[in-house]
C-alpha positions as protocol buffer text, in pm:
chain_id: "A"
residue {
  index: 1
  type: UNK
  ca { x: -747 y: -2084 z: 947 }
}
residue {
  index: 2
  type: UNK
  ca { x: -1089 y: -1921 z: 944 }
}
residue {
  index: 3
  type: UNK
  ca { x: -1179 y: -2165 z: 1216 }
}
residue {
  index: 4
  type: UNK
  ca { x: -869 y: -2077 z: 1401 }
}
residue {
  index: 5
  type: UNK
  ca { x: -949 y: -1722 z: 1389 }
}
residue {
  index: 6
  type: UNK
  ca { x: -1287 y: -1783 z: 1484 }
}
residue {
  index: 7
  type: UNK
  ca { x: -1168 y: -1988 z: 1793 }
}
residue {
  index: 8
  type: UNK
  ca { x: -900 y: -1754 z: 1889 }
}
residue {
  index: 9
  type: UNK
  ca { x: -1180 y: -1462 z: 1885 }
}
residue {
  index: 10
  type: UNK
  ca { x: -1405 y: -1708 z: 2110 }
}
residue {
  index: 11
  type: UNK
  ca { x: -1136 y: -1702 z: 2349 }
}
residue {
  index: 12
  type: UNK
  ca { x: -1067 y: -1391 z: 2382 }
}
residue {
  index: 13
  type: UNK
  ca { x: -1434 y: -1284 z: 2396 }
}
residue {
  index: 14
  type: UNK
  ca { x: -1483 y: -1536 z: 2699 }
}
residue {
  index: 15
  type: UNK
  ca { x: -1143 y: -1397 z: 2912 }
}
residue {
  index: 16
  type: UNK
  ca { x: -1295 y: -1028 z: 2847 }
}
residue {
  index: 17
  type: UNK
  ca { x: -1626 y: -1168 z: 3004 }
}
residue {
  index: 18
  type: UNK
  ca { x: -1446 y: -1332 z: 3282 }
}
residue {
  index: 19
  type: UNK
  ca { x: -1223 y: -1051 z: 3355 }
}
residue {
  index: 20
  type: UNK
  ca { x: -1543 y: -814 z: 3370 }
}
residue {
  index: 21
  type: UNK
  ca { x: -1716 y: -1058 z: 3600 }
}
residue {
  index: 22
  type: UNK
  ca { x: -1396 y: -1114 z: 3850 }
}
residue {
  index: 23
  type: UNK
  ca { x: -1369 y: -706 z: 3829 }
}
residue {
  index: 24
  type: UNK
  ca { x: -1769 y: -655 z: 3880 }
}
residue {
  index: 25
  type: UNK
  ca { x: -1801 y: -909 z: 4154 }
}
residue {
  index: 26
  type: UNK
  ca { x: -1555 y: -800 z: 4407 }
}
residue {
  index: 27
  type: UNK
  ca { x: -1213 y: -1023 z: 4368 }
}
residue {
  index: 28
  type: UNK
  ca { x: -929 y: -827 z: 4560 }
}
residue {
  index: 29
  type: UNK
  ca { x: -630 y: -922 z: 4693 }
}
residue {
  index: 30
  type: UNK
  ca { x: -569 y: -671 z: 5010 }
}
residue {
  index: 31
  type: UNK
  ca { x: -668 y: -358 z: 5090 }
}
residue {
  index: 32
  type: UNK
  ca { x: -568 y: -10 z: 5084 }
}
residue {
  index: 33
  type: UNK
  ca { x: -653 y: 233 z: 5379 }
}
residue {
  index: 34
  type: UNK
  ca { x: -594 y: 543 z: 5276 }
}
residue {
  index: 35
  type: UNK
  ca { x: -579 y: 897 z: 5482 }
}
residue {
  index: 36
  type: UNK
  ca { x: -571 y: 1216 z: 5311 }
}
residue {
  index: 37
  type: UNK
  ca { x: -408 y: 1587 z: 5466 }
}
residue {
  index: 38
  type: UNK
  ca { x: -730 y: 1825 z: 5391 }
}
residue {
  index: 39
  type: UNK
  ca { x: -493 y: 2136 z: 5369 }
}
residue {
  index: 40
  type: UNK
  ca { x: -338 y: 1951 z: 5071 }
}
residue {
  index: 41
  type: UNK
  ca { x: -705 y: 1859 z: 4932 }
}
residue {
  index: 42
  type: UNK
  ca { x: -813 y: 2219 z: 4952 }
}
residue {
  index: 43
  type: UNK
  ca { x: -482 y: 2381 z: 4811 }
}
residue {
  index: 44
  type: UNK
  ca { x: -498 y: 2195 z: 4514 }
}
residue {
  index: 45
  type: UNK
  ca { x: -855 y: 2284 z: 4488 }
}
residue {
  index: 46
  type: UNK
  ca { x: -807 y: 2606 z: 4253 }
}
residue {
  index: 47
  type: UNK
  ca { x: -1126 y: 2605 z: 4057 }
}
residue {
  index: 48
  type: UNK
  ca { x: -1356 y: 2501 z: 4347 }
}
residue {
  index: 49
  type: UNK
  ca { x: -1225 y: 2586 z: 4674 }
}
residue {
  index: 50
  type: UNK
  ca { x: -1332 y: 2379 z: 4960 }
}
residue {
  index: 51
  type: UNK
  ca { x: -1606 y: 2517 z: 5153 }
}
residue {
  index: 52
  type: UNK
  ca { x: -1453 y: 2550 z: 5493 }
}
residue {
  index: 53
  type: UNK
  ca { x: -1208 y: 2834 z: 5453 }
}
residue {
  index: 54
  type: UNK
  ca { x: -992 y: 2673 z: 5743 }
}
residue {
  index: 55
  type: UNK
  ca { x: -911 y: 2265 z: 5683 }
}
residue {
  index: 56
  type: UNK
  ca { x: -890 y: 2049 z: 5935 }
}
residue {
  index: 57
  type: UNK
  ca { x: -536 y: 1987 z: 6059 }
}
residue {
  index: 58
  type: UNK
  ca { x: -525 y: 1658 z: 6107 }
}
residue {
  index: 59
  type: UNK
  ca { x: -528 y: 1335 z: 5869 }
}
residue {
  index: 60
  type: UNK
  ca { x: -919 y: 1203 z: 5777 }
}
residue {
  index: 61
  type: UNK
  ca { x: -1004 y: 885 z: 5605 }
}
residue {
  index: 62
  type: UNK
  ca { x: -1052 y: 896 z: 5241 }
}
residue {
  index: 63
  type: UNK
  ca { x: -1140 y: 570 z: 5208 }
}
residue {
  index: 64
  type: UNK
  ca { x: -1077 y: 168 z: 5227 }
}
residue {
  index: 65
  type: UNK
  ca { x: -989 y: 44 z: 4902 }
}
residue {
  index: 66
  type: UNK
  ca { x: -1008 y: -350 z: 4826 }
}
residue {
  index: 67
  type: UNK
  ca { x: -739 y: -379 z: 4556 }
}
residue {
  index: 68
  type: UNK
  ca { x: -539 y: -624 z: 4333 }
}
residue {
  index: 69
  type: UNK
  ca { x: -153 y: -628 z: 4296 }
}
residue {
  index: 70
  type: UNK
  ca { x: -176 y: -647 z: 3901 }
}
residue {
  index: 71
  type: UNK
  ca { x: -444 y: -324 z: 3925 }
}
residue {
  index: 72
  type: UNK
  ca { x: -425 y: -138 z: 4264 }
}
residue {
  index: 73
  type: UNK
  ca { x: -731 y: 89 z: 4097 }
}
residue {
  index: 74
  type: UNK
  ca { x: -921 y: -199 z: 4052 }
}
residue {
  index: 75
  type: UNK
  ca { x: -1215 y: -368 z: 4137 }
}
residue {
  index: 76
  type: UNK
  ca { x: -1479 y: -83 z: 4163 }
}
residue {
  index: 77
  type: UNK
  ca { x: -1838 y: 6 z: 4157 }
}
residue {
  index: 78
  type: UNK
  ca { x: -1916 y: -373 z: 4213 }
}
residue {
  index: 79
  type: UNK
  ca { x: -2246 y: -542 z: 4205 }
}
residue {
  index: 80
  type: UNK
  ca { x: -2393 y: -517 z: 4547 }
}
residue {
  index: 81
  type: UNK
  ca { x: -2599 y: -348 z: 4781 }
}
residue {
  index: 82
  type: UNK
  ca { x: -2600 y: 4 z: 4788 }
}
residue {
  index: 83
  type: UNK
  ca { x: -2521 y: 274 z: 5054 }
}
residue {
  index: 84
  type: UNK
  ca { x: -2823 y: 318 z: 5247 }
}
residue {
  index: 85
  type: UNK
  ca { x: -2754 y: 600 z: 5505 }
}
residue {
  index: 86
  type: UNK
  ca { x: -3020 y: 406 z: 5789 }
}
residue {
  index: 87
  type: UNK
  ca { x: -2772 y: 111 z: 5778 }
}
residue {
  index: 88
  type: UNK
  ca { x: -2552 y: 298 z: 5922 }
}
residue {
  index: 89
  type: UNK
  ca { x: -2603 y: 329 z: 6287 }
}
residue {
  index: 90
  type: UNK
  ca { x: -2623 y: 687 z: 6452 }
}
residue {
  index: 91
  type: UNK
  ca { x: -2322 y: 657 z: 6691 }
}
residue {
  index: 92
  type: UNK
  ca { x: -2133 y: 530 z: 6388 }
}
residue {
  index: 93
  type: UNK
  ca { x: -2210 y: 826 z: 6166 }
}
residue {
  index: 94
  type: UNK
  ca { x: -2116 y: 1065 z: 6467 }
}
residue {
  index: 95
  type: UNK
  ca { x: -1765 y: 912 z: 6460 }
}
residue {
  index: 96
  type: UNK
  ca { x: -1744 y: 929 z: 6141 }
}
residue {
  index: 97
  type: UNK
  ca { x: -1802 y: 1292 z: 6105 }
}
residue {
  index: 98
  type: UNK
  ca { x: -1462 y: 1321 z: 6274 }
}
residue {
  index: 99
  type: UNK
  ca { x: -1283 y: 1053 z: 6138 }
}
residue {
  index: 100
  type: UNK
  ca { x: -1445 y: 1048 z: 5734 }
}
residue {
  index: 101
  type: UNK
  ca { x: -1542 y: 1401 z: 5679 }
}
residue {
  index: 102
  type: UNK
  ca { x: -1588 y: 1546 z: 5363 }
}
residue {
  index: 103
  type: UNK
  ca { x: -1330 y: 1802 z: 5369 }
}
residue {
  index: 104
  type: UNK
  ca { x: -1409 y: 1957 z: 5006 }
}
residue {
  index: 105
  type: UNK
  ca { x: -1770 y: 1989 z: 5011 }
}
residue {
  index: 106
  type: UNK
  ca { x: -1902 y: 1941 z: 5352 }
}
residue {
  index: 107
  type: UNK
  ca { x: -2119 y: 1681 z: 5269 }
}
residue {
  index: 108
  type: UNK
  ca { x: -2052 y: 1373 z: 5447 }
}
residue {
  index: 109
  type: UNK
  ca { x: -2334 y: 1135 z: 5389 }
}
residue {
  index: 110
  type: UNK
  ca { x: -2282 y: 1170 z: 5006 }
}
residue {
  index: 111
  type: UNK
  ca { x: -1898 y: 1096 z: 5057 }
}
residue {
  index: 112
  type: UNK
  ca { x: -1962 y: 796 z: 5280 }
}
residue {
  index: 113
  type: UNK
  ca { x: -2203 y: 717 z: 4999 }
}
residue {
  index: 114
  type: UNK
  ca { x: -1925 y: 732 z: 4700 }
}
residue {
  index: 115
  type: UNK
  ca { x: -1668 y: 553 z: 4881 }
}
residue {
  index: 116
  type: UNK
  ca { x: -1918 y: 258 z: 4964 }
}
residue {
  index: 117
  type: UNK
  ca { x: -2065 y: 192 z: 4636 }
}
residue {
  index: 118
  type: UNK
  ca { x: -1752 y: 236 z: 4442 }
}
residue {
  index: 119
  type: UNK
  ca { x: -1519 y: 41 z: 4675 }
}
residue {
  index: 120
  type: UNK
  ca { x: -1725 y: -112 z: 4945 }
}
residue {
  index: 121
  type: UNK
  ca { x: -1949 y: -323 z: 4708 }
}
residue {
  index: 122
  type: UNK
  ca { x: -1641 y: -497 z: 4611 }
}
residue {
  index: 123
  type: UNK
  ca { x: -1548 y: -625 z: 4969 }
}
residue {
  index: 124
  type: UNK
  ca { x: -1903 y: -709 z: 5116 }
}
residue {
  index: 125
  type: UNK
  ca { x: -1877 y: -1076 z: 5100 }
}
residue {
  index: 126
  type: UNK
  ca { x: -1581 y: -999 z: 5379 }
}
residue {
  index: 127
  type: UNK
  ca { x: -1726 y: -659 z: 5511 }
}
residue {
  index: 128
  type: UNK
  ca { x: -2090 y: -560 z: 5523 }
}
residue {
  index: 129
  type: UNK
  ca { x: -2160 y: -170 z: 5511 }
}
residue {
  index: 130
  type: UNK
  ca { x: -2149 y: -172 z: 5868 }
}
residue {
  index: 131
  type: UNK
  ca { x: -1860 y: -311 z: 5921 }
}
residue {
  index: 132
  type: UNK
  ca { x: -1682 y: -182 z: 5630 }
}
residue {
  index: 133
  type: UNK
  ca { x: -1747 y: 162 z: 5822 }
}
residue {
  index: 134
  type: UNK
  ca { x: -1681 y: 48 z: 6195 }
}
residue {
  index: 135
  type: UNK
  ca { x: -1300 y: -133 z: 6035 }
}
residue {
  index: 136
  type: UNK
  ca { x: -1203 y: 187 z: 5871 }
}
residue {
  index: 137
  type: UNK
  ca { x: -1287 y: 392 z: 6196 }
}
residue {
  index: 138
  type: UNK
  ca { x: -1085 y: 122 z: 6413 }
}
residue {
  index: 139
  type: UNK
  ca { x: -808 y: 142 z: 6162 }
}
residue {
  index: 140
  type: UNK
  ca { x: -790 y: 527 z: 6151 }
}
residue {
  index: 141
  type: UNK
  ca { x: -787 y: 537 z: 6559 }
}
residue {
  index: 142
  type: UNK
  ca { x: -548 y: 270 z: 6554 }
}
residue {
  index: 143
  type: UNK
  ca { x: -255 y: 474 z: 6392 }
}
residue {
  index: 144
  type: UNK
  ca { x: -272 y: 808 z: 6464 }
}
residue {
  index: 145
  type: UNK
  ca { x: -47 y: 997 z: 6140 }
}
residue {
  index: 146
  type: UNK
  ca { x: -117 y: 1350 z: 6269 }
}
residue {
  index: 147
  type: UNK
  ca { x: 73 y: 1253 z: 6617 }
}
residue {
  index: 148
  type: UNK
  ca { x: 332 y: 1003 z: 6506 }
}
residue {
  index: 149
  type: UNK
  ca { x: 458 y: 1278 z: 6224 }
}
residue {
  index: 150
  type: UNK
  ca { x: 427 y: 1522 z: 6517 }
}
residue {
  index: 151
  type: UNK
  ca { x: 644 y: 1323 z: 6753 }
}
residue {
  index: 152
  type: UNK
  ca { x: 887 y: 1317 z: 6495 }
}
residue {
  index: 153
  type: UNK
  ca { x: 885 y: 1685 z: 6482 }
}
residue {
  index: 154
  type: UNK
  ca { x: 743 y: 1679 z: 6149 }
}
residue {
  index: 155
  type: UNK
  ca { x: 449 y: 1940 z: 6187 }
}
residue {
  index: 156
  type: UNK
  ca { x: 288 y: 2154 z: 5900 }
}
residue {
  index: 157
  type: UNK
  ca { x: 529 y: 2486 z: 5795 }
}
residue {
  index: 158
  type: UNK
  ca { x: 520 y: 2718 z: 5532 }
}
residue {
  index: 159
  type: UNK
  ca { x: 848 y: 2675 z: 5398 }
}
residue {
  index: 160
  type: UNK
  ca { x: 1030 y: 2380 z: 5564 }
}
residue {
  index: 161
  type: UNK
  ca { x: 1043 y: 2045 z: 5349 }
}
residue {
  index: 162
  type: UNK
  ca { x: 1133 y: 1688 z: 5447 }
}
residue {
  index: 163
  type: UNK
  ca { x: 1280 y: 1374 z: 5244 }
}
residue {
  index: 164
  type: UNK
  ca { x: 1057 y: 1066 z: 5189 }
}
residue {
  index: 165
  type: UNK
  ca { x: 1252 y: 886 z: 5379 }
}
residue {
  index: 166
  type: UNK
  ca { x: 1228 y: 1129 z: 5665 }
}
residue {
  index: 167
  type: UNK
  ca { x: 801 y: 1142 z: 5663 }
}
residue {
  index: 168
  type: UNK
  ca { x: 826 y: 738 z: 5578 }
}
residue {
  index: 169
  type: UNK
  ca { x: 1054 y: 655 z: 5877 }
}
residue {
  index: 170
  type: UNK
  ca { x: 858 y: 749 z: 6175 }
}
residue {
  index: 171
  type: UNK
  ca { x: 537 y: 625 z: 6058 }
}
residue {
  index: 172
  type: UNK
  ca { x: 754 y: 272 z: 5960 }
}
residue {
  index: 173
  type: UNK
  ca { x: 861 y: 279 z: 6343 }
}
residue {
  index: 174
  type: UNK
  ca { x: 508 y: 324 z: 6487 }
}
residue {
  index: 175
  type: UNK
  ca { x: 346 y: 88 z: 6281 }
}
residue {
  index: 176
  type: UNK
  ca { x: 657 y: -151 z: 6199 }
}
residue {
  index: 177
  type: UNK
  ca { x: 522 y: -163 z: 5836 }
}
residue {
  index: 178
  type: UNK
  ca { x: 605 y: 21 z: 5519 }
}
residue {
  index: 179
  type: UNK
  ca { x: 349 y: 296 z: 5455 }
}
residue {
  index: 180
  type: UNK
  ca { x: 319 y: 471 z: 5101 }
}
residue {
  index: 181
  type: UNK
  ca { x: 326 y: 835 z: 5070 }
}
residue {
  index: 182
  type: UNK
  ca { x: 91 y: 1033 z: 4777 }
}
residue {
  index: 183
  type: UNK
  ca { x: 179 y: 1344 z: 4709 }
}
residue {
  index: 184
  type: UNK
  ca { x: 13 y: 1616 z: 4478 }
}
residue {
  index: 185
  type: UNK
  ca { x: 201 y: 1880 z: 4276 }
}
residue {
  index: 186
  type: UNK
  ca { x: 184 y: 2251 z: 4437 }
}
residue {
  index: 187
  type: UNK
  ca { x: -58 y: 2456 z: 4178 }
}
residue {
  index: 188
  type: UNK
  ca { x: 106 y: 2746 z: 4337 }
}
residue {
  index: 189
  type: UNK
  ca { x: 488 y: 2675 z: 4325 }
}
residue {
  index: 190
  type: UNK
  ca { x: 612 y: 2475 z: 4032 }
}
residue {
  index: 191
  type: UNK
  ca { x: 816 y: 2178 z: 4075 }
}
residue {
  index: 192
  type: UNK
  ca { x: 728 y: 2145 z: 4441 }
}
residue {
  index: 193
  type: UNK
  ca { x: 519 y: 1834 z: 4603 }
}
residue {
  index: 194
  type: UNK
  ca { x: 285 y: 1844 z: 4884 }
}
residue {
  index: 195
  type: UNK
  ca { x: 212 y: 1569 z: 5101 }
}
residue {
  index: 196
  type: UNK
  ca { x: -148 y: 1432 z: 5016 }
}
residue {
  index: 197
  type: UNK
  ca { x: -223 y: 1117 z: 5139 }
}
residue {
  index: 198
  type: UNK
  ca { x: -65 y: 846 z: 5355 }
}
residue {
  index: 199
  type: UNK
  ca { x: -165 y: 458 z: 5263 }
}
residue {
  index: 200
  type: UNK
  ca { x: -135 y: 158 z: 5470 }
}
residue {
  index: 201
  type: UNK
  ca { x: -213 y: -223 z: 5299 }
}
residue {
  index: 202
  type: UNK
  ca { x: -420 y: -469 z: 5522 }
}
residue {
  index: 203
  type: UNK
  ca { x: -419 y: -834 z: 5449 }
}
residue {
  index: 204
  type: UNK
  ca { x: -781 y: -929 z: 5252 }
}
residue {
  index: 205
  type: UNK
  ca { x: -919 y: -973 z: 5567 }
}
residue {
  index: 206
  type: UNK
  ca { x: -864 y: -636 z: 5698 }
}
residue {
  index: 207
  type: UNK
  ca { x: -713 y: -715 z: 5998 }
}
residue {
  index: 208
  type: UNK
  ca { x: -340 y: -721 z: 5942 }
}
residue {
  index: 209
  type: UNK
  ca { x: -114 y: -466 z: 5842 }
}
residue {
  index: 210
  type: UNK
  ca { x: 118 y: -555 z: 5557 }
}
residue {
  index: 211
  type: UNK
  ca { x: 404 y: -351 z: 5404 }
}
residue {
  index: 212
  type: UNK
  ca { x: 345 y: -151 z: 5098 }
}
residue {
  index: 213
  type: UNK
  ca { x: 538 y: -212 z: 4795 }
}
residue {
  index: 214
  type: UNK
  ca { x: 465 y: 154 z: 4579 }
}
residue {
  index: 215
  type: UNK
  ca { x: 590 y: 479 z: 4583 }
}
residue {
  index: 216
  type: UNK
  ca { x: 380 y: 800 z: 4447 }
}
residue {
  index: 217
  type: UNK
  ca { x: 589 y: 1073 z: 4495 }
}
residue {
  index: 218
  type: UNK
  ca { x: 844 y: 1220 z: 4267 }
}
residue {
  index: 219
  type: UNK
  ca { x: 1192 y: 1120 z: 4319 }
}
residue {
  index: 220
  type: UNK
  ca { x: 1460 y: 1319 z: 4472 }
}
residue {
  index: 221
  type: UNK
  ca { x: 1224 y: 1587 z: 4540 }
}
residue {
  index: 222
  type: UNK
  ca { x: 1186 y: 1726 z: 4883 }
}
residue {
  index: 223
  type: UNK
  ca { x: 797 y: 1763 z: 5023 }
}
residue {
  index: 224
  type: UNK
  ca { x: 635 y: 2037 z: 5173 }
}
residue {
  index: 225
  type: UNK
  ca { x: 384 y: 1951 z: 5481 }
}
residue {
  index: 226
  type: UNK
  ca { x: 164 y: 2259 z: 5484 }
}
């Protein structure tokens, strides 16, 4: 019995080490490409207001995250090359200041560094640092969420609300794929949710859009887009 317990303990330990190795080395199934709505970001930051009193009025990049179906938040903080600004060409930096700005504190470089070190390192065997940011910018340009919603008469409004399907449908028509919408609780009005992020899934090589299989807003609660 003692030998059996020792064997089981050893197997558990081996599995734990293997799991940690896989997560730190960047094993993933697909990419989440996450775009955020700056006004919502700033509205929910009650204790630490955004540095710019008028947030940008278009969707900006939050990140490109290699993910697993079993746990979409993993992998992260993988072993790999840490962010170096000099490895990101100046022309790319100027593009990212438009598509991938730090809408909260205004420190764009620190934002890029955090996203690369936490997420980009996990897909470095597929995309090096320059490719990671180039591909993200190209994704942002290929499907302009702000324009897609505007063409469907979905524009920021102080009181109007939309159903989840109202927002999802025009994006799905334009991209031929199902997105994920993410919402934040409105800190001012209880039981109200604000449109926060639109997420696309991409295949392992970050080239082809695929359907998303999750929802991240409250069911049966209309969404504000302010």
